[in-house]
Coordinates of C-alpha atoms in Angstrom, one line a residue:
X2 CA 92.7 151.9 50.6
X3 CA 91.4 148.4 51.2
X4 CA 92.0 146.6 54.6
X5 CA 94.7 144.1 54.4
X6 CA 93.4 140.5 54.9
X7 CA 95.6 138.0 56.7
X8 CA 94.9 134.4 56.8
X9 CA 96.7 132.3 59.7
X10 CA 96.7 128.5 60.1
X11 CA 98.0 125.8 62.1
X12 CA 98.8 122.4 61.1
X13 CA 95.9 120.0 61.8
X14 CA 97.1 117.3 64.2
X15 CA 96.4 113.6 64.1
X16 CA 93.8 112.8 66.8
X17 CA 95.2 109.2 67.8
X18 CA 95.6 110.8 71.2
X19 CA 94.8 113.9 73.3
X20 CA 96.8 117.1 72.6
X21 CA 100.3 117.9 74.2
X22 CA 102.5 120.9 74.8
X23 CA 104.1 120.6 71.4
X24 CA 100.8 121.6 69.6
X25 CA 100.2 124.2 72.2
X26 CA 103.4 125.9 71.1
X27 CA 102.2 126.2 67.5
X28 CA 98.8 127.2 68.3
X29 CA 99.9 129.9 70.8
X30 CA 102.3 131.4 68.3
X31 CA 99.5 131.4 65.8
X32 CA 97.1 133.1 68.3
X33 CA 99.8 135.7 68.9
X34 CA 100.2 136.5 65.2
X35 CA 96.2 136.8 64.8
X36 CA 96.0 139.0 67.7
X37 CA 98.9 141.2 66.4
X38 CA 97.4 141.6 62.9
X39 CA 94.2 142.5 64.4
X40 CA 95.7 145.3 66.4
X41 CA 97.3 146.6 63.1
X42 CA 93.8 147.0 61.6
X43 CA 94.1 143.8 59.4
X44 CA 91.0 141.5 58.7
X45 CA 92.2 138.3 60.2
X46 CA 91.1 134.6 59.9
X47 CA 92.8 132.3 62.3
X48 CA 92.1 128.6 61.5
X49 CA 93.0 125.4 63.1
X50 CA 91.6 121.8 63.0
X51 CA 91.9 118.1 63.4
X52 CA 93.2 115.3 61.0
X53 CA 90.8 112.4 61.6
X54 CA 91.4 110.5 58.4
X55 CA 94.7 108.9 59.2
X56 CA 95.5 105.3 59.5
X57 CA 97.3 105.7 62.8
X58 CA 93.8 107.0 64.2
X59 CA 92.3 103.7 63.0
X60 CA 95.1 101.7 64.5
X61 CA 94.8 103.5 67.9
X62 CA 91.1 103.1 67.8
X63 CA 91.4 99.2 67.3
X64 CA 93.9 99.1 70.1
X65 CA 91.3 101.0 72.4
X66 CA 88.6 98.6 71.3
X67 CA 86.5 101.6 70.3
X68 CA 84.8 102.4 66.9
X69 CA 87.0 104.8 64.8
X70 CA 84.5 107.6 64.6
X71 CA 83.8 107.6 68.3
X72 CA 87.6 107.4 69.0
X73 CA 88.5 110.4 66.9
X74 CA 85.3 112.4 68.0
X75 CA 86.5 112.2 71.5
X76 CA 90.2 113.1 71.0
X77 CA 89.1 115.7 68.5
X78 CA 86.9 117.5 71.2
X79 CA 90.1 117.7 73.5
X80 CA 91.8 119.7 70.9
X81 CA 88.9 121.9 70.1
X82 CA 88.6 122.4 74.0
X83 CA 92.0 124.0 74.1
X84 CA 90.5 127.5 73.1
X85 CA 89.7 128.4 76.7
X86 CA 92.7 127.0 78.8
X87 CA 95.0 128.7 76.3
X88 CA 93.0 131.7 75.7
X89 CA 92.7 131.2 71.9
X90 CA 91.0 133.7 69.6
X91 CA 90.3 131.1 66.9
X92 CA 87.8 132.0 64.1
X93 CA 87.2 128.4 62.7
X94 CA 88.0 124.7 63.3
X95 CA 87.7 122.1 60.6
X96 CA 87.4 118.3 61.3
X97 CA 88.3 116.4 58.3
X98 CA 86.1 113.4 59.2
X99 CA 82.9 115.4 60.1
X100 CA 82.9 118.6 58.3
X101 CA 80.9 118.7 55.1
X102 CA 83.2 121.4 53.6
X103 CA 86.2 119.1 53.7
X104 CA 85.3 116.2 51.4
X105 CA 83.5 118.2 48.8
X106 CA 86.9 120.4 48.8
X107 CA 89.2 117.4 48.7
X108 CA 87.4 115.9 45.8
X109 CA 87.4 119.0 43.9
X110 CA 91.0 119.6 44.4
X111 CA 91.9 116.1 43.3
X112 CA 90.0 116.6 39.9
X113 CA 91.9 120.1 39.6
X114 CA 95.2 118.2 39.8
X115 CA 94.0 115.6 37.2
X116 CA 96.7 116.3 34.7
X117 CA 99.5 115.4 37.1
X118 CA 97.8 112.3 38.6
X119 CA 98.5 108.8 37.4
X120 CA 98.5 105.2 38.8
X121 CA 101.4 102.7 39.0
X122 CA 102.7 100.0 41.0
X123 CA 104.9 100.7 43.9
X124 CA 106.9 99.2 46.6
X125 CA 108.5 101.1 49.2
X126 CA 109.2 101.5 53.2
X127 CA 106.4 103.0 55.0
X128 CA 106.3 104.8 58.4
X129 CA 102.8 104.7 59.9
X130 CA 103.7 107.3 62.4
X131 CA 104.5 109.7 59.8
X132 CA 102.2 108.4 57.2
X133 CA 105.1 108.6 54.6
X134 CA 107.4 106.4 52.5
X135 CA 111.1 106.7 53.0
X136 CA 114.0 105.6 50.9
X137 CA 116.7 103.5 52.5
X138 CA 119.1 106.5 52.4
X139 CA 116.6 108.6 54.5
X140 CA 116.5 106.1 57.3
X141 CA 118.8 106.1 60.3
X142 CA 120.0 102.6 60.9
X143 CA 117.2 101.3 59.0
X144 CA 114.8 103.2 61.2
X145 CA 112.5 106.2 60.7
X146 CA 114.4 109.4 61.7
X147 CA 111.3 110.6 63.4
X148 CA 110.0 107.7 65.5
X149 CA 112.8 105.4 65.6
X150 CA 110.7 102.5 64.4
X151 CA 111.4 100.0 61.5
X152 CA 109.2 101.0 58.7
X153 CA 107.0 98.5 57.1
X154 CA 107.6 97.2 53.5
X155 CA 104.4 98.0 51.3
X156 CA 103.7 96.9 47.8
X157 CA 100.6 98.1 46.1
X158 CA 99.2 99.9 43.0
X159 CA 98.4 103.8 44.0
X160 CA 98.0 107.0 42.4
X161 CA 100.9 109.2 42.1
X162 CA 101.3 113.0 41.8
X163 CA 104.1 114.5 39.3
X164 CA 106.0 116.3 41.8
X165 CA 109.0 116.1 39.8
X166 CA 107.3 118.4 37.3
X167 CA 107.4 121.4 39.8
X168 CA 111.0 121.3 41.0
X169 CA 112.3 124.5 38.9
X170 CA 109.4 126.3 39.7
X171 CA 109.4 125.6 43.3
X172 CA 113.2 126.4 43.7
X173 CA 112.6 129.9 41.9
X174 CA 109.5 130.8 44.3
X175 CA 111.3 129.8 47.4
X176 CA 114.9 131.3 46.6
X177 CA 113.2 134.5 45.3
X178 CA 111.3 134.9 48.5
X179 CA 107.8 134.8 47.1
X180 CA 107.2 131.8 49.0
X181 CA 108.8 133.0 52.2
X182 CA 110.1 130.2 54.6
X183 CA 111.3 131.3 58.0
X184 CA 113.7 131.0 59.5
X185 CA 116.3 131.0 56.8
X186 CA 117.8 127.7 58.1
X187 CA 114.7 126.0 57.1
X188 CA 114.5 127.7 53.7
X189 CA 117.8 126.5 53.0
X190 CA 117.0 123.1 54.0
X191 CA 114.1 123.0 51.6
X192 CA 116.2 124.3 48.7
X193 CA 118.8 121.6 49.4
X194 CA 115.8 118.9 49.4
X195 CA 114.7 120.4 46.0
X196 CA 118.2 120.6 44.5
X197 CA 118.6 116.9 45.3
X198 CA 115.8 116.0 42.8
X199 CA 112.2 115.7 43.5
X200 CA 110.5 112.2 42.9
X201 CA 106.8 111.8 42.1
X202 CA 104.9 110.6 45.3
X203 CA 102.1 108.4 46.0
X204 CA 98.9 110.1 46.7
X205 CA 96.4 107.3 47.5
X206 CA 96.3 103.9 49.7
X207 CA 94.3 100.9 48.9
X208 CA 91.1 100.8 50.7
X209 CA 91.9 97.6 52.2
X210 CA 95.2 99.0 53.8
X211 CA 93.3 102.1 55.0
X212 CA 90.6 99.9 56.7
X213 CA 88.1 101.6 54.7
X214 CA 88.8 104.9 56.7
X215 CA 89.2 108.1 54.7
X216 CA 87.9 109.9 51.6
X217 CA 87.8 107.6 48.4
X218 CA 89.5 108.6 45.3
X219 CA 87.0 110.1 42.9
X220 CA 86.1 107.5 40.5
X221 CA 88.1 104.7 41.9
X222 CA 86.6 103.2 45.2
X223 CA 89.6 100.8 45.5
X224 CA 91.6 103.7 46.8
X225 CA 91.5 106.2 49.6
X226 CA 93.2 109.5 49.1
X227 CA 96.5 109.7 51.0
X228 CA 96.0 111.3 54.4
X229 CA 98.5 114.1 53.7
X230 CA 96.8 115.2 50.5
X231 CA 93.6 115.0 52.4
X232 CA 95.0 117.0 55.2
X233 CA 96.9 119.7 53.5
X234 CA 93.6 120.5 51.5
X235 CA 92.1 121.7 54.8
X236 CA 93.7 125.1 54.2
X237 CA 91.3 125.8 51.4
X238 CA 88.7 123.2 52.0
X239 CA 87.6 125.2 55.1
X240 CA 87.3 128.2 53.0
X241 CA 84.4 126.6 51.0
X242 CA 86.7 125.7 48.1
X243 CA 84.5 122.8 47.4
X244 CA 81.6 125.0 46.5
X245 CA 83.6 127.9 45.2
X246 CA 82.2 130.1 48.0
X247 CA 83.1 133.7 49.0
X248 CA 85.4 132.8 51.8
X249 CA 87.6 131.1 49.3
X250 CA 87.9 134.2 47.2
X251 CA 88.2 136.4 50.3
X252 CA 90.7 134.6 52.3
X253 CA 92.7 132.5 49.7
X254 CA 92.8 134.0 46.3
X255 CA 92.3 137.6 47.6
X256 CA 94.1 137.5 50.9
X257 CA 97.2 139.6 51.3
X258 CA 99.0 137.3 53.6
X259 CA 98.4 133.3 53.8
X260 CA 100.6 132.3 56.7
X261 CA 101.1 128.5 57.8
X262 CA 102.7 127.7 61.1
X263 CA 104.4 124.2 61.0
X264 CA 106.7 122.1 63.0
X265 CA 110.0 121.2 61.3
X266 CA 109.0 117.5 61.0
X267 CA 106.4 118.4 58.4
X268 CA 108.3 120.9 56.6
X269 CA 108.7 118.9 53.4
X270 CA 105.0 118.6 53.1
X271 CA 104.1 122.1 53.5
X272 CA 107.0 123.7 51.7
X273 CA 107.3 121.1 48.8
X274 CA 104.4 118.9 48.2
X275 CA 101.6 121.5 49.1
X276 CA 102.9 124.3 46.9
X277 CA 103.4 122.0 44.1
X278 CA 99.8 120.7 44.4
X279 CA 98.5 124.2 44.4
X280 CA 100.5 125.1 41.4
X281 CA 99.0 121.9 39.7
X282 CA 95.6 123.1 40.7
X283 CA 96.1 126.7 39.6
X284 CA 95.7 128.0 43.0
X285 CA 97.7 130.8 44.8
X286 CA 100.6 129.6 47.2
X287 CA 100.9 130.4 50.9
X288 CA 102.9 133.6 51.1
X289 CA 104.5 132.5 54.4
X290 CA 105.7 129.2 56.2
X291 CA 106.7 129.8 59.7
X292 CA 108.7 126.9 61.1
X293 CA 109.2 125.9 64.8
X294 CA 111.5 123.3 66.1
X295 CA 110.6 120.7 68.8
X296 CA 109.8 120.8 72.5
X297 CA 111.6 118.0 74.3
X298 CA 111.6 116.3 77.6
X299 CA 114.7 114.9 79.0
X300 CA 116.4 115.9 75.6
X301 CA 113.9 113.6 73.8
X302 CA 111.2 115.1 71.2
X303 CA 107.8 115.2 72.8
X304 CA 106.1 112.6 71.1
X305 CA 104.1 109.3 71.8
X306 CA 107.3 107.3 71.2
X307 CA 109.1 109.0 73.8
X308 CA 106.5 108.3 76.6
X309 CA 104.0 110.5 78.6
X310 CA 103.7 114.2 78.0
X311 CA 101.8 116.9 79.9
X312 CA 98.5 117.9 78.7
X313 CA 98.5 121.7 78.0
X314 CA 94.9 122.2 79.4
X315 CA 96.0 120.3 82.7
X316 CA 99.2 122.5 82.8
X317 CA 97.3 125.6 82.3
X318 CA 94.8 124.6 85.1
X319 CA 97.5 123.9 87.4
X320 CA 99.9 127.0 86.9
X321 CA 97.6 129.5 85.0
X322 CA 97.1 130.1 81.2
X323 CA 99.4 133.1 80.9
X324 CA 102.2 131.3 82.8
X325 CA 101.9 128.6 80.2
X326 CA 101.7 131.2 77.2
X327 CA 104.6 133.1 78.7
X328 CA 106.9 130.2 78.9
X329 CA 106.2 129.1 75.2
X330 CA 106.8 132.6 74.2
X331 CA 109.7 133.6 76.1
X332 CA 111.5 130.2 76.5
X333 CA 111.6 128.9 72.8
X334 CA 114.1 130.1 70.5
X335 CA 113.6 130.7 66.8
X336 CA 115.9 127.9 66.1
X337 CA 116.8 124.8 68.1
X338 CA 114.9 122.4 70.3
X339 CA 113.7 123.5 73.8
X340 CA 113.7 121.1 76.7
X341 CA 110.5 121.5 78.9
X342 CA 110.4 120.9 82.7
X343 CA 107.8 122.0 85.2
X344 CA 110.6 123.5 87.3
X345 CA 111.6 125.8 84.2
X346 CA 107.9 126.7 83.8
X347 CA 107.6 127.7 87.5
X348 CA 110.8 129.5 87.6
X349 CA 109.7 131.6 84.5
X350 CA 106.3 132.2 86.0
X351 CA 107.7 133.4 89.5
X352 CA 110.7 135.3 88.4
X353 CA 109.0 137.2 85.5
X354 CA 105.3 137.3 85.8
X355 CA 104.9 137.2 89.8
X356 CA 108.0 139.0 90.8
X357 CA 108.8 141.1 87.8
X358 CA 105.5 142.3 86.1
X359 CA 103.0 141.5 88.8
X360 CA 105.0 143.1 91.6
X361 CA 105.7 146.2 89.5
X362 CA 102.0 147.0 88.8
X363 CA 100.9 146.2 92.4
X364 CA 103.7 148.6 93.6
X365 CA 102.7 151.3 91.2
X366 CA 99.1 151.3 92.1
X367 CA 99.7 150.8 95.8
X368 CA 102.0 153.8 95.9
X369 CA 99.4 155.9 93.9
X370 CA 97.0 155.0 96.7
X371 CA 99.3 155.5 99.6
X372 CA 100.9 158.8 98.4
X373 CA 97.9 160.3 96.4
X374 CA 94.9 158.6 97.8
X375 CA 94.6 156.8 94.5
X376 CA 94.4 159.8 92.4
X377 CA 96.9 159.9 89.4
X378 CA 98.8 163.2 89.6
X379 CA 98.4 165.7 86.6
X380 CA 101.1 165.4 84.1
X381 CA 103.8 168.1 84.3
X382 CA 104.4 168.0 80.6
X383 CA 102.6 167.1 77.3
X384 CA 106.0 165.6 76.1
X385 CA 106.0 162.0 75.8
X386 CA 102.2 161.2 75.7
X387 CA 100.2 158.6 73.7
X388 CA 102.1 159.0 70.4
X389 CA 105.6 158.8 72.2
X390 CA 104.6 155.6 74.1
X391 CA 103.1 154.1 70.9
X392 CA 99.8 153.2 72.3
X393 CA 96.3 154.7 71.9
X394 CA 95.5 155.9 68.5
X395 CA 98.6 154.7 67.1
X396 CA 97.7 151.3 67.5
X397 CA 93.9 151.5 67.8
X398 CA 93.9 150.0 71.3
X399 CA 93.8 153.0 73.5
X400 CA 94.8 151.5 76.9
X401 CA 93.0 154.3 78.7
X402 CA 89.8 153.2 77.0
X403 CA 88.1 152.1 80.2
X404 CA 88.7 155.3 81.8
X405 CA 86.0 158.0 82.1
X406 CA 85.8 160.3 79.2
X407 CA 88.5 163.2 79.6
X408 CA 90.4 161.6 82.3
X409 CA 93.4 161.0 80.4
X410 CA 94.2 164.7 80.1
X411 CA 93.2 165.2 83.8
X412 CA 95.2 162.4 85.4
X413 CA 98.1 162.8 83.4
X414 CA 98.9 159.7 81.3
X415 CA 101.8 161.3 79.5
X416 CA 105.5 160.6 80.4
X417 CA 106.7 163.8 81.3
X418 CA 110.3 164.9 80.9
X419 CA 110.3 166.4 84.4
X420 CA 110.4 163.0 86.0
X421 CA 113.9 162.8 87.3
X422 CA 116.1 160.0 85.9
X423 CA 113.2 158.6 83.8
X424 CA 114.9 158.8 80.3
X425 CA 115.6 155.0 80.2
X426 CA 112.2 154.1 81.1
X427 CA 110.5 156.6 78.6
X428 CA 112.9 155.2 75.9
X429 CA 111.8 151.6 76.5
X430 CA 108.1 152.7 76.5
X431 CA 108.6 154.6 73.3
X432 CA 110.6 151.9 71.5
X433 CA 108.6 148.8 72.4
X434 CA 105.7 149.1 69.8
X435 CA 108.2 149.3 67.1
X436 CA 110.6 146.5 68.4
X437 CA 107.4 144.3 68.8
X438 CA 106.2 145.1 65.4
X439 CA 109.6 144.5 63.9
X440 CA 110.0 140.9 65.8
X441 CA 106.5 139.7 65.0
X442 CA 106.8 140.6 61.2
X443 CA 110.0 138.5 61.4
X444 CA 108.1 135.8 63.4
X445 CA 110.4 136.1 66.4
X446 CA 108.3 135.6 69.3
X447 CA 111.1 135.5 71.8
X448 CA 112.6 138.9 70.6
X449 CA 109.1 140.4 70.7
X450 CA 108.5 139.5 74.4
X451 CA 112.1 140.7 75.2
X452 CA 110.9 144.2 74.0
X453 CA 107.9 144.0 76.4
X454 CA 110.2 142.9 79.2
X455 CA 112.6 145.9 78.6
X456 CA 109.8 148.1 79.8
X457 CA 109.3 145.9 83.0
X458 CA 113.0 146.0 83.7
X459 CA 113.3 149.6 83.2
X460 CA 110.3 150.3 85.6
X461 CA 111.6 148.3 88.2
X462 CA 115.2 149.7 87.9
X463 CA 113.8 153.1 87.9
X464 CA 111.7 152.5 91.2
X465 CA 114.9 151.2 93.0
X466 CA 117.0 154.1 91.7
X467 CA 114.4 156.9 92.4
X468 CA 113.2 155.4 95.7
X469 CA 109.7 157.1 95.8
X470 CA 109.3 156.3 99.3
X471 CA 112.2 158.7 100.2
X472 CA 110.5 161.4 98.1
X473 CA 107.2 160.9 100.0
X474 CA 109.2 161.3 103.2
X475 CA 110.8 164.4 102.1
X476 CA 107.3 165.7 101.0
X477 CA 106.1 165.1 104.5
X478 CA 109.0 167.0 105.9
X479 CA 107.8 170.0 103.8
X480 CA 109.9 169.8 100.8
X481 CA 107.7 171.2 97.9
X482 CA 110.2 170.1 95.3
X483 CA 110.1 166.4 96.5
X484 CA 106.3 166.6 96.2
X485 CA 106.6 167.7 92.5
X486 CA 109.0 165.1 91.8
X487 CA 106.9 162.5 93.4
X488 CA 104.1 163.5 91.1
X489 CA 106.1 163.2 88.0
X490 CA 107.6 159.9 89.2
X491 CA 104.0 158.3 89.7
X492 CA 102.9 159.6 86.3
X493 CA 105.9 158.0 84.6
X494 CA 105.1 154.6 86.3
X495 CA 101.5 154.6 85.9
X496 CA 102.1 155.4 82.1
X497 CA 104.6 152.5 81.8
X498 CA 102.1 150.1 83.3
X499 CA 99.6 151.2 80.8
X500 CA 102.1 150.5 78.0
X501 CA 102.7 147.2 79.5
X502 CA 99.0 146.5 79.5
X503 CA 98.7 147.6 75.8
X504 CA 101.7 145.9 74.5
X505 CA 101.1 142.5 76.3
X506 CA 97.7 142.1 74.6
X507 CA 98.8 139.8 71.8
X508 CA 101.0 137.7 74.1
X509 CA 99.1 137.4 77.5
X510 CA 95.6 138.8 76.8
X511 CA 94.1 138.0 80.1
X512 CA 97.0 139.7 82.0
X513 CA 96.7 142.9 79.5
X514 CA 93.2 143.1 80.4
X515 CA 93.8 143.0 84.4
X516 CA 96.4 145.5 83.9
X517 CA 94.3 147.9 81.9
X518 CA 91.7 147.7 84.7
X519 CA 94.2 148.2 87.3
X520 CA 95.6 151.4 85.7
X521 CA 92.1 152.8 84.5
X522 CA 90.7 155.7 86.4
X523 CA 87.3 155.2 87.8
X524 CA 85.5 158.0 89.6
X525 CA 88.7 159.8 89.5
X526 CA 90.8 157.2 91.2
X527 CA 92.7 154.0 90.3
X528 CA 91.1 150.8 91.7
X529 CA 92.7 149.3 94.9
X530 CA 95.7 147.3 94.0
X531 CA 95.3 143.5 93.6
X532 CA 98.0 141.0 92.8
X533 CA 98.2 140.0 89.1
X534 CA 99.8 136.6 89.6
X535 CA 100.2 134.2 92.6
X536 CA 103.6 132.9 93.4
X537 CA 104.0 129.2 92.3
X538 CA 105.1 126.7 94.8
X539 CA 107.1 124.0 93.3
X540 CA 105.8 120.4 93.8
X541 CA 107.2 118.7 96.6
X542 CA 109.8 116.0 95.7
X543 CA 107.9 112.7 95.3
X544 CA 104.5 114.4 95.0
X545 CA 102.1 113.7 92.0
X546 CA 103.0 115.9 89.1
X547 CA 100.3 117.2 86.7
X548 CA 98.6 114.2 84.8
X549 CA 100.5 112.7 82.1
X550 CA 99.6 110.4 79.1
X551 CA 100.8 109.0 75.8
X552 CA 100.0 111.7 73.3
X553 CA 100.1 112.5 69.6
X554 CA 103.3 113.1 67.6
X555 CA 104.3 116.7 67.9
X556 CA 104.9 117.2 64.2
X557 CA 101.3 117.0 63.4

């Protein structure tokens, strides 16, 4: 049996400004999927990048009084630098203005679609923010529905792509599920758009209007390739499509899954234009297009037009990487916009990570030290061991991997049935891997984290119900039955913490590692307990919040 190959990408954002929390949502979701598929044993390529060849980048550079290349280089570096503050396991980053793979690939792709390209005069309403033409019917009160600005009237001769030729084929691919669009609300939106009739669209701009920035149309230096045609190509140009390299054969034509994560504002480009372009070029289509909605601030979409937005790197530096990741994964629903505030971030971090998860692990390790001098008691039963809990060999992660050889059997990592009242906790541990697998297979991040959180809730509920400190008191008073019960309770709780460390790996990799270390036996004992999270103090009224700035549009 061959190893499944999974290719996961984000959109490539414009670099007319630094990154904001909206892009962090998308790239964290992609990172979770990449880590999840790696745990399943897949070969995974996780790719992101920056869209440098946009007119809006040129205009921003002009406004800043900085040469365009210097301007986009600086902002692109801020996106690439998100790797550390967001704990991203990215395999490749492509920059469309700098990476030699990109221009060669775009030019080859243009020629591959030559039968569907033609030149004609065109007049239309153009939004620079979207880099898109709109019909009057698509505007809201004469303004762009995304940015609220009046589009420019543009008249010029451009190259066009015969999108209309592919309407029936696209409808069949999407409605049959061969091109899967999630969630279903977005799939239906795309099908409705196709059913309304597809019009050919302009795929070049005059070199003069583009300020000479971008990739020239092959054989026509008077035109620059439209930024969306240019940008969408990154999904294959980074795979050496321009030279027909092995990466293209391995990760595009030969991959089992080709998953694009995108914002709802760019759905049309990814679910209609891009698949049609691929069909024209004779290339396979993505298998999955996963769509997220917007983050908002004060009810308004986070974007340059709405004002200042929080830099995710600054936010992670202030409150912690895993607090930011957890808020994005726990708070944001599959459908519907989500309003961000620092207060909501702090509340989620304190209530769940500090008070819930962190307190649980700290209490359990502390009780093992207090009542058993750091030694995890031997399990009273082999029932409910690694296979029941869904970790170790079943997932290829083995949360006890850092323990000394043979200590799992000696120290009792199994969840024994003799632990009084532990049925609910054992069930939550047993069910978590399957629930997480089902949720992430359906791209439901909030449902996946809920399955993890069920273990935390059950463990804390179990401690409050069984009251180990009372069993310890009874043991000191000579009750041998209480001593045996306390052993079983500690085994259950340590095992639950190990399950949490294992199952949190795709979501909170740093926290998962720290839990694993806290619960791994070294020299026959657990390490001394150490807090996992600090409790966050809310900023004082009137104090200076984390730095904010004008930022890129969330949909790219």
